[in-house]
Amino acid sequence: MSNFWAYLKTRQFRNTILLVIATVISIVLIAFFSLSSYTRHGQGIPVPKLKGLNVDRAMELLKEQGFNFKIDSVYVPDQAPGTIVEQDPDAGTNVKENRTIYLTMVTQLAPNVSLPDITTEQSIYREAVAILSNYGLKVGDTTYRSDIARDRVLEVRFGGQIIKPGTKIPKGSKLDLVLGNGEGASEVEIPELINLDLDAAKFSIKGAGLTVGTITYEGSISDSTNVVVVSQSPMRSDSLSKTSIGTRINLTVSQGKADNGPAN
């Protein structure tokens, strides 16, 4: 036992211990630097900023810097087709060479959507705008027509044509709406003007809320102050008795009978 304790105090033992410690440290350092070199710890290539670029330019940059890429598409209103709108990883991120960069670009063609039903009795303008927006559609021009319900959607037009619910149209399209004006049916009775003198006929037309249209003189007119209505358009009939307020009434008049005064 005394020989063992004596050995521990020798220079040979101390050298052996120092050699073992140095060996362990060397192994740890070699393993650390080898692993760092293998994984490129703290090193990499920064991803370029691709958002906002055209897809062709974005692909060109990625190829130049040794990246792979995958491209998906999405429809975005008011964005030029082919524009990059998303990228993963983000710009400036350090990644390894040959890393795959994921891009999202604006599609070239808008997908079709079905027109929702916004012409029911309960649908009003504000609700219609919200519903159309949920379908990716926009409201263009609005016009009003006689209807008892104010702002009720009466018609939907696309490209000047009336379209029905379920019609397929490109997403992002603008639709024109015809709305009710809340005044009900603005129609009045067509007055009977035949055989009335011109002044009386004009008075009747204006009194009914209508407009005097074209006056055509028929035959020889020797006294323009004495003419009577012989035809009107539109004319009151069994099938047509009312017309919209403001409608133009065209008249044809001819010379009235001469007034010879009282008989002797």
PDB file of N, CA, C and O in Angstrom, residues 82-156:
ATOM      1  N   GLY A  82     -48.696  37.226 -61.683  1.00  0.00           N
ATOM      2  CA  GLY A  82     -47.282  36.864 -61.700  1.00  0.00           C
ATOM      3  C   GLY A  82     -46.472  37.514 -60.598  1.00  0.00           C
ATOM      4  O   GLY A  82     -45.276  37.224 -60.453  1.00  0.00           O
ATOM      5  N   THR A  83     -47.079  38.363 -59.777  1.00  0.00           N
ATOM      6  CA  THR A  83     -46.357  39.034 -58.693  1.00  0.00           C
ATOM      7  C   THR A  83     -46.218  38.104 -57.491  1.00  0.00           C
ATOM      8  O   THR A  83     -47.177  37.434 -57.101  1.00  0.00           O
ATOM      9  N   ILE A  84     -45.029  38.060 -56.881  1.00  0.00           N
ATOM     10  CA  ILE A  84     -44.804  37.269 -55.674  1.00  0.00           C
ATOM     11  C   ILE A  84     -45.398  38.020 -54.483  1.00  0.00           C
ATOM     12  O   ILE A  84     -45.059  39.179 -54.228  1.00  0.00           O
ATOM     13  N   VAL A  85     -46.303  37.359 -53.743  1.00  0.00           N
ATOM     14  CA  VAL A  85     -46.949  38.008 -52.597  1.00  0.00           C
ATOM     15  C   VAL A  85     -46.530  37.376 -51.260  1.00  0.00           C
ATOM     16  O   VAL A  85     -46.737  37.967 -50.210  1.00  0.00           O
ATOM     17  N   GLU A  86     -45.945  36.177 -51.290  1.00  0.00           N
ATOM     18  CA  GLU A  86     -45.476  35.533 -50.064  1.00  0.00           C
ATOM     19  C   GLU A  86     -44.211  34.739 -50.358  1.00  0.00           C
ATOM     20  O   GLU A  86     -44.033  34.222 -51.467  1.00  0.00           O
ATOM     21  N   GLN A  87     -43.316  34.651 -49.342  1.00  0.00           N
ATOM     22  CA  GLN A  87     -42.134  33.800 -49.465  1.00  0.00           C
ATOM     23  C   GLN A  87     -41.822  33.176 -48.115  1.00  0.00           C
ATOM     24  O   GLN A  87     -42.078  33.757 -47.067  1.00  0.00           O
ATOM     25  N   ASP A  88     -41.270  31.968 -48.140  1.00  0.00           N
ATOM     26  CA  ASP A  88     -40.892  31.249 -46.925  1.00  0.00           C
ATOM     27  C   ASP A  88     -39.619  30.457 -47.224  1.00  0.00           C
ATOM     28  O   ASP A  88     -39.620  29.614 -48.128  1.00  0.00           O
ATOM     29  N   PRO A  89     -38.496  30.711 -46.503  1.00  0.00           N
ATOM     30  CA  PRO A  89     -38.292  31.629 -45.379  1.00  0.00           C
ATOM     31  C   PRO A  89     -38.342  33.109 -45.812  1.00  0.00           C
ATOM     32  O   PRO A  89     -38.259  33.424 -46.996  1.00  0.00           O
ATOM     33  N   ASP A  90     -38.448  33.987 -44.801  1.00  0.00           N
ATOM     34  CA  ASP A  90     -38.486  35.408 -45.058  1.00  0.00           C
ATOM     35  C   ASP A  90     -37.155  35.916 -45.592  1.00  0.00           C
ATOM     36  O   ASP A  90     -36.104  35.281 -45.419  1.00  0.00           O
ATOM     37  N   ALA A  91     -37.197  37.076 -46.219  1.00  0.00           N
ATOM     38  CA  ALA A  91     -35.983  37.698 -46.746  1.00  0.00           C
ATOM     39  C   ALA A  91     -34.984  37.958 -45.624  1.00  0.00           C
ATOM     40  O   ALA A  91     -35.349  38.353 -44.521  1.00  0.00           O
ATOM     41  N   GLY A  92     -33.692  37.698 -45.900  1.00  0.00           N
ATOM     42  CA  GLY A  92     -32.635  37.924 -44.920  1.00  0.00           C
ATOM     43  C   GLY A  92     -32.305  36.727 -44.052  1.00  0.00           C
ATOM     44  O   GLY A  92     -31.293  36.723 -43.343  1.00  0.00           O
ATOM     45  N   THR A  93     -33.149  35.689 -44.078  1.00  0.00           N
ATOM     46  CA  THR A  93     -32.887  34.489 -43.291  1.00  0.00           C
ATOM     47  C   THR A  93     -31.705  33.727 -43.877  1.00  0.00           C
ATOM     48  O   THR A  93     -31.636  33.486 -45.079  1.00  0.00           O
ATOM     49  N   ASN A  94     -30.729  33.336 -43.019  1.00  0.00           N
ATOM     50  CA  ASN A  94     -29.579  32.549 -43.466  1.00  0.00           C
ATOM     51  C   ASN A  94     -29.955  31.074 -43.568  1.00  0.00           C
ATOM     52  O   ASN A  94     -30.392  30.475 -42.576  1.00  0.00           O
ATOM     53  N   VAL A  95     -29.800  30.510 -44.733  1.00  0.00           N
ATOM     54  CA  VAL A  95     -30.121  29.095 -44.944  1.00  0.00           C
ATOM     55  C   VAL A  95     -29.008  28.451 -45.756  1.00  0.00           C
ATOM     56  O   VAL A  95     -28.165  29.129 -46.341  1.00  0.00           O
ATOM     57  N   LYS A  96     -29.016  27.131 -45.769  1.00  0.00           N
ATOM     58  CA  LYS A  96     -27.995  26.394 -46.502  1.00  0.00           C
ATOM     59  C   LYS A  96     -28.237  26.470 -48.002  1.00  0.00           C
ATOM     60  O   LYS A  96     -29.350  26.685 -48.476  1.00  0.00           O
ATOM     61  N   GLU A  97     -27.170  26.287 -48.743  1.00  0.00           N
ATOM     62  CA  GLU A  97     -27.280  26.207 -50.190  1.00  0.00           C
ATOM     63  C   GLU A  97     -28.148  25.013 -50.557  1.00  0.00           C
ATOM     64  O   GLU A  97     -28.163  24.001 -49.852  1.00  0.00           O
ATOM     65  N   ASN A  98     -28.890  25.124 -51.638  1.00  0.00           N
ATOM     66  CA  ASN A  98     -29.812  24.092 -52.126  1.00  0.00           C
ATOM     67  C   ASN A  98     -31.099  23.998 -51.306  1.00  0.00           C
ATOM     68  O   ASN A  98     -31.915  23.105 -51.543  1.00  0.00           O
ATOM     69  N   ARG A  99     -31.287  24.921 -50.344  1.00  0.00           N
ATOM     70  CA  ARG A  99     -32.529  24.949 -49.576  1.00  0.00           C
ATOM     71  C   ARG A  99     -33.692  25.294 -50.512  1.00  0.00           C
ATOM     72  O   ARG A  99     -33.552  26.072 -51.444  1.00  0.00           O
ATOM     73  N   THR A 100     -34.867  24.700 -50.266  1.00  0.00           N
ATOM     74  CA  THR A 100     -36.057  24.996 -51.064  1.00  0.00           C
ATOM     75  C   THR A 100     -36.765  26.230 -50.502  1.00  0.00           C
ATOM     76  O   THR A 100     -37.081  26.289 -49.315  1.00  0.00           O
ATOM     77  N   ILE A 101     -36.992  27.204 -51.367  1.00  0.00           N
ATOM     78  CA  ILE A 101     -37.708  28.430 -51.009  1.00  0.00           C
ATOM     79  C   ILE A 101     -39.123  28.324 -51.568  1.00  0.00           C
ATOM     80  O   ILE A 101     -39.313  28.038 -52.752  1.00  0.00           O
ATOM     81  N   TYR A 102     -40.121  28.562 -50.717  1.00  0.00           N
ATOM     82  CA  TYR A 102     -41.520  28.435 -51.120  1.00  0.00           C
ATOM     83  C   TYR A 102     -42.088  29.813 -51.459  1.00  0.00           C
ATOM     84  O   TYR A 102     -42.020  30.741 -50.649  1.00  0.00           O
ATOM     85  N   LEU A 103     -42.654  29.936 -52.663  1.00  0.00           N
ATOM     86  CA  LEU A 103     -43.182  31.209 -53.148  1.00  0.00           C
ATOM     87  C   LEU A 103     -44.671  31.095 -53.444  1.00  0.00           C
ATOM     88  O   LEU A 103     -45.160  30.032 -53.849  1.00  0.00           O
ATOM     89  N   THR A 104     -45.386  32.208 -53.250  1.00  0.00           N
ATOM     90  CA  THR A 104     -46.801  32.305 -53.636  1.00  0.00           C
ATOM     91  C   THR A 104     -46.943  33.486 -54.575  1.00  0.00           C
ATOM     92  O   THR A 104     -46.560  34.602 -54.236  1.00  0.00           O
ATOM     93  N   MET A 105     -47.486  33.217 -55.759  1.00  0.00           N
ATOM     94  CA  MET A 105     -47.642  34.287 -56.745  1.00  0.00           C
ATOM     95  C   MET A 105     -49.114  34.491 -57.077  1.00  0.00           C
ATOM     96  O   MET A 105     -49.957  33.613 -56.850  1.00  0.00           O
ATOM     97  N   VAL A 106     -49.417  35.662 -57.637  1.00  0.00           N
ATOM     98  CA  VAL A 106     -50.782  35.982 -58.061  1.00  0.00           C
ATOM     99  C   VAL A 106     -51.083  35.220 -59.349  1.00  0.00           C
ATOM    100  O   VAL A 106     -50.306  35.278 -60.304  1.00  0.00           O
ATOM    101  N   THR A 107     -52.190  34.498 -59.353  1.00  0.00           N
ATOM    102  CA  THR A 107     -52.544  33.684 -60.511  1.00  0.00           C
ATOM    103  C   THR A 107     -52.888  34.554 -61.708  1.00  0.00           C
ATOM    104  O   THR A 107     -53.327  35.706 -61.580  1.00  0.00           O
ATOM    105  N   GLN A 108     -52.695  34.013 -62.902  1.00  0.00           N
ATOM    106  CA  GLN A 108     -52.947  34.750 -64.134  1.00  0.00           C
ATOM    107  C   GLN A 108     -54.441  34.919 -64.412  1.00  0.00           C
ATOM    108  O   GLN A 108     -54.870  35.913 -64.978  1.00  0.00           O
ATOM    109  N   LEU A 109     -55.255  33.939 -64.012  1.00  0.00           N
ATOM    110  CA  LEU A 109     -56.686  33.960 -64.295  1.00  0.00           C
ATOM    111  C   LEU A 109     -57.479  33.915 -63.002  1.00  0.00           C
ATOM    112  O   LEU A 109     -57.175  33.134 -62.099  1.00  0.00           O
ATOM    113  N   ALA A 110     -58.505  34.760 -62.923  1.00  0.00           N
ATOM    114  CA  ALA A 110     -59.372  34.769 -61.749  1.00  0.00           C
ATOM    115  C   ALA A 110     -60.288  33.543 -61.779  1.00  0.00           C
ATOM    116  O   ALA A 110     -60.864  33.225 -62.822  1.00  0.00           O
ATOM    117  N   PRO A 111     -60.439  32.852 -60.666  1.00  0.00           N
ATOM    118  CA  PRO A 111     -61.365  31.712 -60.629  1.00  0.00           C
ATOM    119  C   PRO A 111     -62.810  32.199 -60.713  1.00  0.00           C
ATOM    120  O   PRO A 111     -63.121  33.339 -60.343  1.00  0.00           O
ATOM    121  N   ASN A 112     -63.689  31.344 -61.196  1.00  0.00           N
ATOM    122  CA  ASN A 112     -65.103  31.691 -61.264  1.00  0.00           C
ATOM    123  C   ASN A 112     -65.795  31.425 -59.934  1.00  0.00           C
ATOM    124  O   ASN A 112     -65.452  30.473 -59.213  1.00  0.00           O
ATOM    125  N   VAL A 113     -66.745  32.272 -59.594  1.00  0.00           N
ATOM    126  CA  VAL A 113     -67.575  32.071 -58.413  1.00  0.00           C
ATOM    127  C   VAL A 113     -69.027  32.168 -58.834  1.00  0.00           C
ATOM    128  O   VAL A 113     -69.360  32.774 -59.860  1.00  0.00           O
ATOM    129  N   SER A 114     -69.921  31.570 -58.053  1.00  0.00           N
ATOM    130  CA  SER A 114     -71.350  31.624 -58.341  1.00  0.00           C
ATOM    131  C   SER A 114     -71.955  32.869 -57.710  1.00  0.00           C
ATOM    132  O   SER A 114     -71.668  33.182 -56.550  1.00  0.00           O
ATOM    133  N   LEU A 115     -72.772  33.577 -58.468  1.00  0.00           N
ATOM    134  CA  LEU A 115     -73.438  34.762 -57.944  1.00  0.00           C
ATOM    135  C   LEU A 115     -74.406  34.358 -56.840  1.00  0.00           C
ATOM    136  O   LEU A 115     -75.306  33.544 -57.071  1.00  0.00           O
ATOM    137  N   PRO A 116     -74.242  34.914 -55.627  1.00  0.00           N
ATOM    138  CA  PRO A 116     -75.193  34.598 -54.551  1.00  0.00           C
ATOM    139  C   PRO A 116     -76.535  35.272 -54.808  1.00  0.00           C
ATOM    140  O   PRO A 116     -76.633  36.231 -55.583  1.00  0.00           O
ATOM    141  N   ASP A 117     -77.571  34.786 -54.152  1.00  0.00           N
ATOM    142  CA  ASP A 117     -78.908  35.347 -54.325  1.00  0.00           C
ATOM    143  C   ASP A 117     -79.061  36.564 -53.426  1.00  0.00           C
ATOM    144  O   ASP A 117     -79.181  36.446 -52.202  1.00  0.00           O
ATOM    145  N   ILE A 118     -79.031  37.757 -54.026  1.00  0.00           N
ATOM    146  CA  ILE A 118     -79.171  38.999 -53.254  1.00  0.00           C
ATOM    147  C   ILE A 118     -80.402  39.785 -53.705  1.00  0.00           C
ATOM    148  O   ILE A 118     -80.523  40.971 -53.422  1.00  0.00           O
ATOM    149  N   THR A 119     -81.324  39.114 -54.410  1.00  0.00           N
ATOM    150  CA  THR A 119     -82.522  39.799 -54.894  1.00  0.00           C
ATOM    151  C   THR A 119     -83.780  39.324 -54.173  1.00  0.00           C
ATOM    152  O   THR A 119     -84.892  39.490 -54.679  1.00  0.00           O
ATOM    153  N   THR A 120     -83.621  38.731 -52.996  1.00  0.00           N
ATOM    154  CA  THR A 120     -84.791  38.340 -52.216  1.00  0.00           C
ATOM    155  C   THR A 120     -85.428  39.589 -51.606  1.00  0.00           C
ATOM    156  O   THR A 120     -84.827  40.668 -51.593  1.00  0.00           O
ATOM    157  N   GLU A 121     -86.619  39.459 -51.087  1.00  0.00           N
ATOM    158  CA  GLU A 121     -87.333  40.614 -50.538  1.00  0.00           C
ATOM    159  C   GLU A 121     -86.608  41.213 -49.340  1.00  0.00           C
ATOM    160  O   GLU A 121     -86.796  42.373 -49.017  1.00  0.00           O
ATOM    161  N   GLN A 122     -85.792  40.401 -48.662  1.00  0.00           N
ATOM    162  CA  GLN A 122     -85.098  40.893 -47.470  1.00  0.00           C
ATOM    163  C   GLN A 122     -83.754  41.544 -47.786  1.00  0.00           C
ATOM    164  O   GLN A 122     -83.160  42.176 -46.909  1.00  0.00           O
ATOM    165  N   SER A 123     -83.260  41.394 -49.008  1.00  0.00           N
ATOM    166  CA  SER A 123     -81.915  41.871 -49.330  1.00  0.00           C
ATOM    167  C   SER A 123     -81.929  43.376 -49.605  1.00  0.00           C
ATOM    168  O   SER A 123     -82.657  43.836 -50.482  1.00  0.00           O
ATOM    169  N   ILE A 124     -81.142  44.138 -48.855  1.00  0.00           N
ATOM    170  CA  ILE A 124     -80.979  45.553 -49.113  1.00  0.00           C
ATOM    171  C   ILE A 124     -79.523  45.818 -49.498  1.00  0.00           C
ATOM    172  O   ILE A 124     -78.668  44.933 -49.385  1.00  0.00           O
ATOM    173  N   TYR A 125     -79.269  47.039 -49.924  1.00  0.00           N
ATOM    174  CA  TYR A 125     -77.967  47.379 -50.502  1.00  0.00           C
ATOM    175  C   TYR A 125     -76.804  47.031 -49.570  1.00  0.00           C
ATOM    176  O   TYR A 125     -75.839  46.388 -49.980  1.00  0.00           O
ATOM    177  N   ARG A 126     -76.875  47.454 -48.306  1.00  0.00           N
ATOM    178  CA  ARG A 126     -75.753  47.240 -47.381  1.00  0.00           C
ATOM    179  C   ARG A 126     -75.457  45.762 -47.205  1.00  0.00           C
ATOM    180  O   ARG A 126     -74.294  45.346 -47.200  1.00  0.00           O
ATOM    181  N   GLU A 127     -76.503  44.954 -47.063  1.00  0.00           N
ATOM    182  CA  GLU A 127     -76.301  43.514 -46.912  1.00  0.00           C
ATOM    183  C   GLU A 127     -75.738  42.905 -48.195  1.00  0.00           C
ATOM    184  O   GLU A 127     -74.881  42.010 -48.151  1.00  0.00           O
ATOM    185  N   ALA A 128     -76.221  43.393 -49.339  1.00  0.00           N
ATOM    186  CA  ALA A 128     -75.743  42.865 -50.623  1.00  0.00           C
ATOM    187  C   ALA A 128     -74.254  43.118 -50.795  1.00  0.00           C
ATOM    188  O   ALA A 128     -73.514  42.249 -51.271  1.00  0.00           O
ATOM    189  N   VAL A 129     -73.787  44.318 -50.406  1.00  0.00           N
ATOM    190  CA  VAL A 129     -72.361  44.646 -50.521  1.00  0.00           C
ATOM    191  C   VAL A 129     -71.528  43.674 -49.687  1.00  0.00           C
ATOM    192  O   VAL A 129     -70.481  43.184 -50.134  1.00  0.00           O
ATOM    193  N   ALA A 130     -71.977  43.389 -48.457  1.00  0.00           N
ATOM    194  CA  ALA A 130     -71.237  42.477 -47.576  1.00  0.00           C
ATOM    195  C   ALA A 130     -71.213  41.065 -48.146  1.00  0.00           C
ATOM    196  O   ALA A 130     -70.169  40.395 -48.121  1.00  0.00           O
ATOM    197  N   ILE A 131     -72.351  40.607 -48.670  1.00  0.00           N
ATOM    198  CA  ILE A 131     -72.421  39.250 -49.226  1.00  0.00           C
ATOM    199  C   ILE A 131     -71.517  39.128 -50.449  1.00  0.00           C
ATOM    200  O   ILE A 131     -70.745  38.169 -50.582  1.00  0.00           O
ATOM    201  N   LEU A 132     -71.576  40.109 -51.337  1.00  0.00           N
ATOM    202  CA  LEU A 132     -70.737  40.073 -52.537  1.00  0.00           C
ATOM    203  C   LEU A 132     -69.261  40.106 -52.179  1.00  0.00           C
ATOM    204  O   LEU A 132     -68.433  39.430 -52.806  1.00  0.00           O
ATOM    205  N   SER A 133     -68.908  40.903 -51.160  1.00  0.00           N
ATOM    206  CA  SER A 133     -67.514  40.981 -50.726  1.00  0.00           C
ATOM    207  C   SER A 133     -67.018  39.629 -50.230  1.00  0.00           C
ATOM    208  O   SER A 133     -65.869  39.247 -50.489  1.00  0.00           O
ATOM    209  N   ASN A 134     -67.872  38.886 -49.524  1.00  0.00           N
ATOM    210  CA  ASN A 134     -67.487  37.551 -49.044  1.00  0.00           C
ATOM    211  C   ASN A 134     -67.212  36.587 -50.196  1.00  0.00           C
ATOM    212  O   ASN A 134     -66.460  35.627 -50.039  1.00  0.00           O
ATOM    213  N   TYR A 135     -67.828  36.845 -51.340  1.00  0.00           N
ATOM    214  CA  TYR A 135     -67.616  36.008 -52.521  1.00  0.00           C
ATOM    215  C   TYR A 135     -66.505  36.554 -53.415  1.00  0.00           C
ATOM    216  O   TYR A 135     -66.270  36.026 -54.499  1.00  0.00           O
ATOM    217  N   GLY A 136     -65.837  37.631 -52.980  1.00  0.00           N
ATOM    218  CA  GLY A 136     -64.766  38.212 -53.781  1.00  0.00           C
ATOM    219  C   GLY A 136     -65.273  39.049 -54.932  1.00  0.00           C
ATOM    220  O   GLY A 136     -64.559  39.250 -55.916  1.00  0.00           O
ATOM    221  N   LEU A 137     -66.512  39.562 -54.820  1.00  0.00           N
ATOM    222  CA  LEU A 137     -67.105  40.387 -55.876  1.00  0.00           C
ATOM    223  C   LEU A 137     -67.241  41.824 -55.395  1.00  0.00           C
ATOM    224  O   LEU A 137     -67.256  42.091 -54.195  1.00  0.00           O
ATOM    225  N   LYS A 138     -67.353  42.771 -56.340  1.00  0.00           N
ATOM    226  CA  LYS A 138     -67.424  44.188 -55.999  1.00  0.00           C
ATOM    227  C   LYS A 138     -68.694  44.804 -56.571  1.00  0.00           C
ATOM    228  O   LYS A 138     -69.276  44.285 -57.526  1.00  0.00           O
ATOM    229  N   VAL A 139     -69.091  45.932 -55.986  1.00  0.00           N
ATOM    230  CA  VAL A 139     -70.257  46.671 -56.474  1.00  0.00           C
ATOM    231  C   VAL A 139     -69.781  47.816 -57.348  1.00  0.00           C
ATOM    232  O   VAL A 139     -68.907  48.594 -56.947  1.00  0.00           O
ATOM    233  N   GLY A 140     -70.337  47.908 -58.556  1.00  0.00           N
ATOM    234  CA  GLY A 140     -70.001  48.985 -59.469  1.00  0.00           C
ATOM    235  C   GLY A 140     -71.000  50.113 -59.347  1.00  0.00           C
ATOM    236  O   GLY A 140     -71.165  50.717 -58.297  1.00  0.00           O
ATOM    237  N   ASP A 141     -71.733  50.389 -60.429  1.00  0.00           N
ATOM    238  CA  ASP A 141     -72.720  51.469 -60.428  1.00  0.00           C
ATOM    239  C   ASP A 141     -74.026  51.011 -59.798  1.00  0.00           C
ATOM    240  O   ASP A 141     -74.377  49.821 -59.826  1.00  0.00           O
ATOM    241  N   THR A 142     -74.758  51.973 -59.226  1.00  0.00           N
ATOM    242  CA  THR A 142     -76.091  51.704 -58.686  1.00  0.00           C
ATOM    243  C   THR A 142     -77.084  52.674 -59.319  1.00  0.00           C
ATOM    244  O   THR A 142     -76.788  53.855 -59.472  1.00  0.00           O
ATOM    245  N   THR A 143     -78.235  52.155 -59.718  1.00  0.00           N
ATOM    246  CA  THR A 143     -79.319  52.979 -60.243  1.00  0.00           C
ATOM    247  C   THR A 143     -80.588  52.640 -59.469  1.00  0.00           C
ATOM    248  O   THR A 143     -80.670  51.589 -58.816  1.00  0.00           O
ATOM    249  N   TYR A 144     -81.567  53.552 -59.543  1.00  0.00           N
ATOM    250  CA  TYR A 144     -82.807  53.363 -58.786  1.00  0.00           C
ATOM    251  C   TYR A 144     -83.988  53.209 -59.725  1.00  0.00           C
ATOM    252  O   TYR A 144     -84.024  53.781 -60.818  1.00  0.00           O
ATOM    253  N   ARG A 145     -84.976  52.446 -59.245  1.00  0.00           N
ATOM    254  CA  ARG A 145     -86.194  52.198 -59.993  1.00  0.00           C
ATOM    255  C   ARG A 145     -87.362  52.211 -59.024  1.00  0.00           C
ATOM    256  O   ARG A 145     -87.194  51.963 -57.830  1.00  0.00           O
ATOM    257  N   SER A 146     -88.528  52.508 -59.540  1.00  0.00           N
ATOM    258  CA  SER A 146     -89.709  52.587 -58.682  1.00  0.00           C
ATOM    259  C   SER A 146     -89.956  51.255 -57.963  1.00  0.00           C
ATOM    260  O   SER A 146     -90.078  50.206 -58.591  1.00  0.00           O
ATOM    261  N   ASP A 147     -89.986  51.322 -56.653  1.00  0.00           N
ATOM    262  CA  ASP A 147     -90.289  50.145 -55.842  1.00  0.00           C
ATOM    263  C   ASP A 147     -90.618  50.635 -54.438  1.00  0.00           C
ATOM    264  O   ASP A 147     -90.031  51.617 -53.960  1.00  0.00           O
ATOM    265  N   ILE A 148     -91.538  49.963 -53.771  1.00  0.00           N
ATOM    266  CA  ILE A 148     -91.982  50.425 -52.461  1.00  0.00           C
ATOM    267  C   ILE A 148     -90.892  50.316 -51.398  1.00  0.00           C
ATOM    268  O   ILE A 148     -90.907  51.020 -50.400  1.00  0.00           O
ATOM    269  N   ALA A 149     -89.921  49.418 -51.615  1.00  0.00           N
ATOM    270  CA  ALA A 149     -88.848  49.204 -50.629  1.00  0.00           C
ATOM    271  C   ALA A 149     -87.605  49.998 -51.015  1.00  0.00           C
ATOM    272  O   ALA A 149     -87.052  49.805 -52.098  1.00  0.00           O
ATOM    273  N   ARG A 150     -87.159  50.869 -50.141  1.00  0.00           N
ATOM    274  CA  ARG A 150     -85.965  51.666 -50.377  1.00  0.00           C
ATOM    275  C   ARG A 150     -84.717  50.807 -50.306  1.00  0.00           C
ATOM    276  O   ARG A 150     -84.535  50.020 -49.363  1.00  0.00           O
ATOM    277  N   ASP A 151     -83.834  50.908 -51.311  1.00  0.00           N
ATOM    278  CA  ASP A 151     -82.539  50.218 -51.373  1.00  0.00           C
ATOM    279  C   ASP A 151     -82.649  48.701 -51.507  1.00  0.00           C
ATOM    280  O   ASP A 151     -81.646  47.999 -51.364  1.00  0.00           O
ATOM    281  N   ARG A 152     -83.845  48.180 -51.786  1.00  0.00           N
ATOM    282  CA  ARG A 152     -83.954  46.740 -52.037  1.00  0.00           C
ATOM    283  C   ARG A 152     -83.327  46.428 -53.393  1.00  0.00           C
ATOM    284  O   ARG A 152     -83.513  47.167 -54.358  1.00  0.00           O
ATOM    285  N   VAL A 153     -82.570  45.326 -53.462  1.00  0.00           N
ATOM    286  CA  VAL A 153     -81.903  44.939 -54.709  1.00  0.00           C
ATOM    287  C   VAL A 153     -82.932  44.307 -55.638  1.00  0.00           C
ATOM    288  O   VAL A 153     -83.491  43.250 -55.343  1.00  0.00           O
ATOM    289  N   LEU A 154     -83.168  44.961 -56.770  1.00  0.00           N
ATOM    290  CA  LEU A 154     -84.150  44.480 -57.739  1.00  0.00           C
ATOM    291  C   LEU A 154     -83.505  43.674 -58.856  1.00  0.00           C
ATOM    292  O   LEU A 154     -84.069  42.674 -59.314  1.00  0.00           O
ATOM    293  N   GLU A 155     -82.330  44.101 -59.301  1.00  0.00           N
ATOM    294  CA  GLU A 155     -81.628  43.420 -60.393  1.00  0.00           C
ATOM    295  C   GLU A 155     -80.126  43.490 -60.170  1.00  0.00           C
ATOM    296  O   GLU A 155     -79.621  44.427 -59.546  1.00  0.00           O
ATOM    297  N   VAL A 156     -79.438  42.493 -60.705  1.00  0.00           N
ATOM    298  CA  VAL A 156     -77.977  42.482 -60.721  1.00  0.00           C
ATOM    299  C   VAL A 156     -77.540  42.410 -62.179  1.00  0.00           C
ATOM    300  O   VAL A 156     -78.004  41.542 -62.933  1.00  0.00           O
TER     301      VAL A 156
END
